[in-house]
Amino acid sequence: AGDRPFPGSADVLSARATEPLVTGRGEIRSFLLNDGSTATLDTNTQVEVSMSSGERYLRLTQGRARLEVINGPRSFKIAAGEGVVTTKEGVVDVTLHDDRRVVVELVRGNAELDPALPRMHPTVRSISLRGSAALEYGADDQQIRSNSRERADSSREWPSGWAEYDSIRLDRLVSEANRYSDMPITVGNPSIANRTVSGRFKISDTEMFLSRIAELLDLTVERQSDGIYLRSQ
């Protein structure tokens, strides 16, 4: 469509109550919610938003979203799987992975994680989010046994389409870039798949990414009908 934003762009659209917000492959889009908060959706993401006089609510059903919540009289609830993040004001990243693992990361402010149905688990205490770590839990785990894990190297910059890594295997980096590419990118030579790279990559821009990684590792880029192959020169 003519109004489709370029990958990594920050086009802002208005969201009405209970309206599903969706991005396609390669899209990163920001939506201005009715309360003034902003929801930024990564590639292949879907959320459902409900705004009323009594609640501010968003459910992540696919992909990754960043919520920049402005202060208001009502708490903002962000649901993913069987967990709910609650914040009055802050910036929170929530990711629902294909393996049904949920990762919650606090970028700024204060927030807490609770089970979606607290009345069924009255002894479960809220888990405070900290900016130095991410919380991970199973989307279908009603007990919300959350585990702390280190924040991903690239997690803070993803709304810009950029990712920075101190050290990452080539096959893992290509896997990240494939989330945005219309054609699958394959490391054609297994001997280079475990090579490590570091740097800042525009992974939401496939052509820019391919050019950068080919120059960095002295690779050739071969385009075939079934995909794009990275090979040693």
Short mmCIF file of N, CA and C in Angstrom, two decimals, residues 75-208:
data_model
loop_
_atom_site.label_atom_id
_atom_site.label_comp_id
_atom_site.label_asym_id
_atom_site.label_seq_id
_atom_site.Cartn_x
_atom_site.Cartn_y
_atom_site.Cartn_z
N SER A 75 -3.83 2.97 36.41
CA SER A 75 -2.67 2.17 36.06
C SER A 75 -2.84 1.62 34.65
N PHE A 76 -1.72 1.39 33.97
CA PHE A 76 -1.72 0.80 32.64
C PHE A 76 -1.32 -0.67 32.79
N LYS A 77 -2.16 -1.57 32.28
CA LYS A 77 -1.90 -3.00 32.38
C LYS A 77 -1.52 -3.55 31.00
N ILE A 78 -0.39 -4.27 30.97
CA ILE A 78 0.14 -4.84 29.74
C ILE A 78 0.17 -6.35 29.92
N ALA A 79 -0.68 -7.07 29.19
CA ALA A 79 -0.82 -8.50 29.36
C ALA A 79 -0.10 -9.25 28.25
N ALA A 80 0.54 -10.36 28.63
CA ALA A 80 1.15 -11.28 27.67
C ALA A 80 1.10 -12.66 28.27
N GLY A 81 0.44 -13.59 27.59
CA GLY A 81 0.25 -14.91 28.17
C GLY A 81 -0.51 -14.80 29.48
N GLU A 82 -0.02 -15.48 30.52
CA GLU A 82 -0.70 -15.48 31.82
C GLU A 82 -0.12 -14.45 32.78
N GLY A 83 0.65 -13.50 32.26
CA GLY A 83 1.23 -12.46 33.11
C GLY A 83 0.72 -11.08 32.73
N VAL A 84 0.71 -10.18 33.72
CA VAL A 84 0.29 -8.80 33.50
C VAL A 84 1.30 -7.87 34.14
N VAL A 85 1.81 -6.93 33.35
CA VAL A 85 2.70 -5.90 33.85
C VAL A 85 1.86 -4.66 34.14
N THR A 86 2.04 -4.08 35.33
CA THR A 86 1.29 -2.89 35.72
C THR A 86 2.25 -1.74 35.99
N THR A 87 1.96 -0.59 35.41
CA THR A 87 2.78 0.59 35.64
C THR A 87 1.90 1.84 35.61
N LYS A 88 2.27 2.83 36.39
CA LYS A 88 1.59 4.13 36.32
C LYS A 88 2.26 5.03 35.31
N GLU A 89 3.59 4.88 35.19
CA GLU A 89 4.36 5.69 34.26
C GLU A 89 5.69 4.98 34.03
N GLY A 90 6.06 4.77 32.78
CA GLY A 90 7.32 4.10 32.49
C GLY A 90 7.38 3.62 31.05
N VAL A 91 8.48 2.97 30.73
CA VAL A 91 8.69 2.40 29.39
C VAL A 91 9.02 0.92 29.58
N VAL A 92 8.23 0.06 28.94
CA VAL A 92 8.35 -1.39 29.13
C VAL A 92 8.36 -2.08 27.77
N ASP A 93 9.29 -3.02 27.60
CA ASP A 93 9.32 -3.90 26.44
C ASP A 93 8.74 -5.25 26.82
N VAL A 94 7.85 -5.78 25.97
CA VAL A 94 7.29 -7.12 26.19
C VAL A 94 7.40 -7.90 24.88
N THR A 95 7.96 -9.11 24.97
CA THR A 95 8.15 -9.97 23.80
C THR A 95 7.51 -11.32 24.03
N LEU A 96 6.71 -11.77 23.05
CA LEU A 96 6.15 -13.12 23.07
C LEU A 96 6.84 -13.91 21.97
N HIS A 97 7.75 -14.82 22.37
CA HIS A 97 8.53 -15.58 21.41
C HIS A 97 7.71 -16.73 20.81
N ASP A 98 8.19 -17.26 19.69
CA ASP A 98 7.50 -18.36 19.02
C ASP A 98 7.41 -19.60 19.90
N ASP A 99 8.36 -19.77 20.84
CA ASP A 99 8.34 -20.94 21.73
C ASP A 99 7.47 -20.71 22.96
N ARG A 100 6.66 -19.65 22.93
CA ARG A 100 5.72 -19.32 24.00
C ARG A 100 6.41 -18.88 25.29
N ARG A 101 7.61 -18.34 25.17
CA ARG A 101 8.28 -17.70 26.29
C ARG A 101 8.03 -16.20 26.19
N VAL A 102 7.77 -15.59 27.34
CA VAL A 102 7.55 -14.15 27.40
C VAL A 102 8.74 -13.51 28.11
N VAL A 103 9.25 -12.43 27.54
CA VAL A 103 10.33 -11.67 28.16
C VAL A 103 9.85 -10.24 28.38
N VAL A 104 10.01 -9.77 29.62
CA VAL A 104 9.60 -8.42 29.99
C VAL A 104 10.84 -7.65 30.43
N GLU A 105 11.03 -6.46 29.87
CA GLU A 105 12.19 -5.63 30.19
C GLU A 105 11.75 -4.22 30.53
N LEU A 106 12.22 -3.71 31.65
CA LEU A 106 11.92 -2.34 32.04
C LEU A 106 12.99 -1.42 31.47
N VAL A 107 12.57 -0.49 30.63
CA VAL A 107 13.50 0.48 30.04
C VAL A 107 13.64 1.70 30.94
N ARG A 108 12.52 2.13 31.51
CA ARG A 108 12.53 3.31 32.37
C ARG A 108 11.31 3.29 33.27
N GLY A 109 11.44 3.83 34.47
CA GLY A 109 10.32 3.95 35.37
C GLY A 109 10.20 2.80 36.34
N ASN A 110 8.97 2.48 36.74
CA ASN A 110 8.69 1.40 37.68
C ASN A 110 7.53 0.57 37.16
N ALA A 111 7.61 -0.74 37.42
CA ALA A 111 6.54 -1.63 36.98
C ALA A 111 6.61 -2.92 37.79
N GLU A 112 5.49 -3.64 37.81
CA GLU A 112 5.41 -4.91 38.53
C GLU A 112 4.74 -5.96 37.64
N LEU A 113 5.15 -7.21 37.85
CA LEU A 113 4.59 -8.35 37.11
C LEU A 113 3.74 -9.19 38.05
N ASP A 114 2.52 -9.51 37.60
CA ASP A 114 1.59 -10.32 38.39
C ASP A 114 0.95 -11.38 37.50
N PRO A 115 0.37 -12.45 38.12
CA PRO A 115 -0.42 -13.38 37.32
C PRO A 115 -1.67 -12.71 36.80
N ALA A 116 -2.16 -13.16 35.65
CA ALA A 116 -3.34 -12.54 35.04
C ALA A 116 -4.58 -12.69 35.92
N LEU A 117 -4.67 -13.80 36.68
CA LEU A 117 -5.80 -14.04 37.57
C LEU A 117 -5.30 -14.14 39.00
N PRO A 118 -5.00 -13.00 39.64
CA PRO A 118 -4.41 -13.04 40.98
C PRO A 118 -5.29 -13.70 42.03
N ARG A 119 -6.62 -13.67 41.85
CA ARG A 119 -7.50 -14.28 42.84
C ARG A 119 -7.31 -15.79 42.90
N MET A 120 -6.78 -16.39 41.82
CA MET A 120 -6.53 -17.83 41.81
C MET A 120 -5.20 -18.17 42.46
N HIS A 121 -4.37 -17.14 42.68
CA HIS A 121 -3.06 -17.36 43.27
C HIS A 121 -2.81 -16.28 44.33
N PRO A 122 -3.59 -16.31 45.42
CA PRO A 122 -3.52 -15.21 46.41
C PRO A 122 -2.18 -15.13 47.12
N THR A 123 -1.39 -16.20 47.11
CA THR A 123 -0.10 -16.16 47.82
C THR A 123 1.04 -15.68 46.93
N VAL A 124 0.78 -15.48 45.63
CA VAL A 124 1.83 -15.04 44.73
C VAL A 124 2.04 -13.54 44.87
N ARG A 125 3.26 -13.14 45.13
CA ARG A 125 3.57 -11.73 45.29
C ARG A 125 3.96 -11.10 43.95
N SER A 126 3.70 -9.80 43.87
CA SER A 126 4.12 -9.06 42.68
C SER A 126 5.64 -9.09 42.57
N ILE A 127 6.12 -9.14 41.34
CA ILE A 127 7.55 -9.13 41.07
C ILE A 127 7.92 -7.77 40.51
N SER A 128 8.80 -7.05 41.18
CA SER A 128 9.22 -5.73 40.71
C SER A 128 10.19 -5.88 39.55
N LEU A 129 10.00 -5.09 38.52
CA LEU A 129 10.92 -5.10 37.39
C LEU A 129 12.08 -4.16 37.69
N ARG A 130 13.25 -4.56 37.22
CA ARG A 130 14.45 -3.74 37.38
C ARG A 130 15.06 -3.48 36.01
N GLY A 131 15.65 -2.31 35.84
CA GLY A 131 16.21 -1.94 34.56
C GLY A 131 17.44 -2.72 34.17
N SER A 132 18.09 -3.38 35.14
CA SER A 132 19.33 -4.09 34.85
C SER A 132 19.11 -5.52 34.39
N ALA A 133 17.88 -6.01 34.44
CA ALA A 133 17.62 -7.40 34.09
C ALA A 133 16.27 -7.53 33.43
N ALA A 134 16.07 -8.66 32.74
CA ALA A 134 14.78 -8.98 32.13
C ALA A 134 14.14 -10.12 32.91
N LEU A 135 12.82 -10.17 32.89
CA LEU A 135 12.08 -11.27 33.49
C LEU A 135 11.52 -12.14 32.38
N GLU A 136 11.60 -13.45 32.58
CA GLU A 136 11.14 -14.40 31.57
C GLU A 136 10.21 -15.42 32.22
N TYR A 137 9.12 -15.75 31.53
CA TYR A 137 8.19 -16.76 32.05
C TYR A 137 7.49 -17.44 30.88
N GLY A 138 6.89 -18.58 31.16
CA GLY A 138 6.13 -19.30 30.15
C GLY A 138 4.78 -18.64 29.95
N ALA A 139 4.41 -18.40 28.71
CA ALA A 139 3.15 -17.71 28.43
C ALA A 139 1.95 -18.46 28.98
N ASP A 140 2.04 -19.79 29.06
CA ASP A 140 0.92 -20.60 29.53
C ASP A 140 1.06 -21.05 30.97
N ASP A 141 2.06 -20.53 31.68
CA ASP A 141 2.33 -20.90 33.07
C ASP A 141 1.55 -19.99 34.00
N GLN A 142 0.45 -20.48 34.54
CA GLN A 142 -0.39 -19.65 35.38
C GLN A 142 0.26 -19.28 36.71
N GLN A 143 1.30 -20.01 37.10
CA GLN A 143 2.00 -19.69 38.34
C GLN A 143 2.97 -18.52 38.18
N ILE A 144 3.32 -18.18 36.94
CA ILE A 144 4.27 -17.10 36.66
C ILE A 144 5.53 -17.27 37.49
N ARG A 145 6.20 -18.40 37.25
CA ARG A 145 7.51 -18.61 37.89
C ARG A 145 8.54 -17.89 37.03
N SER A 146 8.76 -16.64 37.35
CA SER A 146 9.61 -15.80 36.52
C SER A 146 11.08 -16.00 36.85
N ASN A 147 11.90 -16.03 35.81
CA ASN A 147 13.35 -16.13 35.96
C ASN A 147 13.99 -14.85 35.47
N SER A 148 14.98 -14.36 36.23
CA SER A 148 15.74 -13.21 35.78
C SER A 148 16.77 -13.65 34.75
N ARG A 149 17.03 -12.79 33.81
CA ARG A 149 18.05 -13.05 32.81
C ARG A 149 18.66 -11.73 32.40
N GLU A 150 19.87 -11.79 31.85
CA GLU A 150 20.52 -10.56 31.43
C GLU A 150 19.76 -9.93 30.27
N ARG A 151 19.73 -8.62 30.28
CA ARG A 151 19.10 -7.90 29.19
C ARG A 151 19.88 -8.15 27.90
N ALA A 152 19.17 -8.40 26.81
CA ALA A 152 19.83 -8.63 25.53
C ALA A 152 20.62 -7.40 25.11
N ASP A 153 21.78 -7.63 24.51
CA ASP A 153 22.66 -6.53 24.11
C ASP A 153 21.94 -5.50 23.26
N SER A 154 21.07 -5.98 22.38
CA SER A 154 20.47 -5.10 21.37
C SER A 154 19.10 -4.57 21.75
N SER A 155 18.62 -4.88 22.95
CA SER A 155 17.20 -4.68 23.23
C SER A 155 16.77 -3.22 23.30
N ARG A 156 17.62 -2.32 23.74
CA ARG A 156 17.16 -0.95 23.95
C ARG A 156 16.94 -0.20 22.64
N GLU A 157 17.66 -0.55 21.58
CA GLU A 157 17.61 0.22 20.34
C GLU A 157 16.61 -0.30 19.31
N TRP A 158 15.95 -1.41 19.57
CA TRP A 158 15.19 -2.06 18.51
C TRP A 158 14.13 -1.17 17.85
N PRO A 159 13.47 -0.22 18.55
CA PRO A 159 12.47 0.59 17.82
C PRO A 159 13.06 1.41 16.68
N SER A 160 14.36 1.65 16.69
CA SER A 160 15.00 2.39 15.61
C SER A 160 15.37 1.50 14.44
N GLY A 161 15.24 0.18 14.61
CA GLY A 161 15.66 -0.76 13.57
C GLY A 161 17.12 -1.14 13.67
N TRP A 162 17.84 -0.55 14.62
CA TRP A 162 19.26 -0.84 14.80
C TRP A 162 19.44 -1.83 15.94
N ALA A 163 20.53 -2.59 15.88
CA ALA A 163 20.91 -3.51 16.95
C ALA A 163 22.42 -3.47 17.09
N GLU A 164 22.89 -3.40 18.33
CA GLU A 164 24.33 -3.35 18.58
C GLU A 164 24.72 -4.55 19.43
N TYR A 165 25.79 -5.22 19.02
CA TYR A 165 26.24 -6.43 19.70
C TYR A 165 27.73 -6.32 20.04
N ASP A 166 28.06 -6.71 21.27
CA ASP A 166 29.47 -6.83 21.63
C ASP A 166 30.09 -8.05 20.97
N SER A 167 29.31 -9.12 20.91
CA SER A 167 29.76 -10.36 20.26
C SER A 167 28.55 -11.24 19.99
N ILE A 168 28.38 -11.64 18.75
CA ILE A 168 27.26 -12.51 18.39
C ILE A 168 27.68 -13.39 17.23
N ARG A 169 27.24 -14.65 17.26
CA ARG A 169 27.53 -15.56 16.15
C ARG A 169 26.80 -15.09 14.90
N LEU A 170 27.43 -15.33 13.75
CA LEU A 170 26.83 -14.90 12.49
C LEU A 170 25.47 -15.54 12.27
N ASP A 171 25.32 -16.82 12.59
CA ASP A 171 24.03 -17.47 12.34
C ASP A 171 22.92 -16.86 13.22
N ARG A 172 23.27 -16.44 14.43
CA ARG A 172 22.28 -15.80 15.30
C ARG A 172 21.92 -14.41 14.78
N LEU A 173 22.91 -13.69 14.31
CA LEU A 173 22.66 -12.36 13.76
C LEU A 173 21.78 -12.44 12.52
N VAL A 174 22.06 -13.41 11.66
CA VAL A 174 21.25 -13.61 10.46
C VAL A 174 19.81 -13.98 10.83
N SER A 175 19.67 -14.78 11.89
CA SER A 175 18.33 -15.14 12.34
C SER A 175 17.53 -13.90 12.76
N GLU A 176 18.19 -12.96 13.42
CA GLU A 176 17.53 -11.71 13.79
C GLU A 176 17.14 -10.91 12.53
N ALA A 177 18.06 -10.82 11.57
CA ALA A 177 17.79 -10.07 10.35
C ALA A 177 16.66 -10.71 9.54
N ASN A 178 16.53 -12.02 9.63
CA ASN A 178 15.47 -12.73 8.88
C ASN A 178 14.08 -12.35 9.35
N ARG A 179 13.95 -11.83 10.54
CA ARG A 179 12.64 -11.42 11.03
C ARG A 179 12.08 -10.25 10.22
N TYR A 180 12.97 -9.52 9.54
CA TYR A 180 12.57 -8.35 8.78
C TYR A 180 12.65 -8.55 7.27
N SER A 181 13.30 -9.61 6.82
CA SER A 181 13.57 -9.80 5.40
C SER A 181 12.43 -10.52 4.70
N ASP A 182 12.07 -10.04 3.51
CA ASP A 182 11.04 -10.70 2.70
C ASP A 182 11.54 -12.03 2.14
N MET A 183 12.85 -12.11 1.89
CA MET A 183 13.47 -13.34 1.40
C MET A 183 14.35 -13.92 2.49
N PRO A 184 14.31 -15.26 2.70
CA PRO A 184 15.14 -15.84 3.76
C PRO A 184 16.62 -15.68 3.46
N ILE A 185 17.38 -15.28 4.49
CA ILE A 185 18.83 -15.16 4.38
C ILE A 185 19.44 -16.42 4.99
N THR A 186 20.35 -17.05 4.25
CA THR A 186 20.97 -18.29 4.69
C THR A 186 22.49 -18.15 4.65
N VAL A 187 23.14 -18.64 5.70
CA VAL A 187 24.60 -18.70 5.69
C VAL A 187 24.96 -19.94 4.89
N GLY A 188 25.40 -19.74 3.65
CA GLY A 188 25.60 -20.84 2.72
C GLY A 188 26.72 -21.78 3.09
N ASN A 189 27.71 -21.30 3.83
CA ASN A 189 28.85 -22.13 4.22
C ASN A 189 28.83 -22.34 5.73
N PRO A 190 28.57 -23.58 6.19
CA PRO A 190 28.49 -23.82 7.64
C PRO A 190 29.76 -23.42 8.38
N SER A 191 30.89 -23.40 7.71
CA SER A 191 32.14 -23.09 8.40
C SER A 191 32.21 -21.64 8.86
N ILE A 192 31.38 -20.77 8.27
CA ILE A 192 31.40 -19.38 8.71
C ILE A 192 30.23 -19.05 9.63
N ALA A 193 29.33 -20.00 9.83
CA ALA A 193 28.14 -19.72 10.63
C ALA A 193 28.48 -19.39 12.08
N ASN A 194 29.56 -19.99 12.60
CA ASN A 194 29.89 -19.76 14.01
C ASN A 194 30.91 -18.65 14.20
N ARG A 195 31.23 -17.92 13.13
CA ARG A 195 32.11 -16.77 13.29
C ARG A 195 31.39 -15.70 14.10
N THR A 196 32.12 -15.03 14.96
CA THR A 196 31.51 -13.99 15.80
C THR A 196 31.78 -12.62 15.21
N VAL A 197 30.81 -11.75 15.36
CA VAL A 197 30.94 -10.39 14.87
C VAL A 197 30.52 -9.44 15.99
N SER A 198 30.92 -8.20 15.86
CA SER A 198 30.49 -7.17 16.79
C SER A 198 30.26 -5.89 16.00
N GLY A 199 29.42 -5.03 16.54
CA GLY A 199 29.15 -3.77 15.85
C GLY A 199 27.68 -3.42 15.89
N ARG A 200 27.34 -2.39 15.14
CA ARG A 200 25.98 -1.87 15.10
C ARG A 200 25.42 -2.13 13.71
N PHE A 201 24.25 -2.76 13.64
CA PHE A 201 23.69 -3.20 12.38
C PHE A 201 22.25 -2.70 12.23
N LYS A 202 21.92 -2.27 11.02
CA LYS A 202 20.54 -1.87 10.72
C LYS A 202 19.81 -3.12 10.25
N ILE A 203 19.39 -3.96 11.21
CA ILE A 203 18.84 -5.26 10.83
C ILE A 203 17.45 -5.15 10.23
N SER A 204 16.76 -4.03 10.41
CA SER A 204 15.44 -3.86 9.79
C SER A 204 15.53 -3.47 8.32
N ASP A 205 16.72 -3.12 7.84
CA ASP A 205 16.94 -2.77 6.44
C ASP A 205 17.80 -3.87 5.83
N THR A 206 17.17 -4.80 5.12
CA THR A 206 17.86 -5.99 4.64
C THR A 206 19.04 -5.66 3.75
N GLU A 207 18.87 -4.73 2.81
CA GLU A 207 19.96 -4.41 1.89
C GLU A 207 21.14 -3.79 2.63
N MET A 208 20.87 -2.90 3.56
CA MET A 208 21.94 -2.28 4.33
C MET A 208 22.65 -3.33 5.19
#
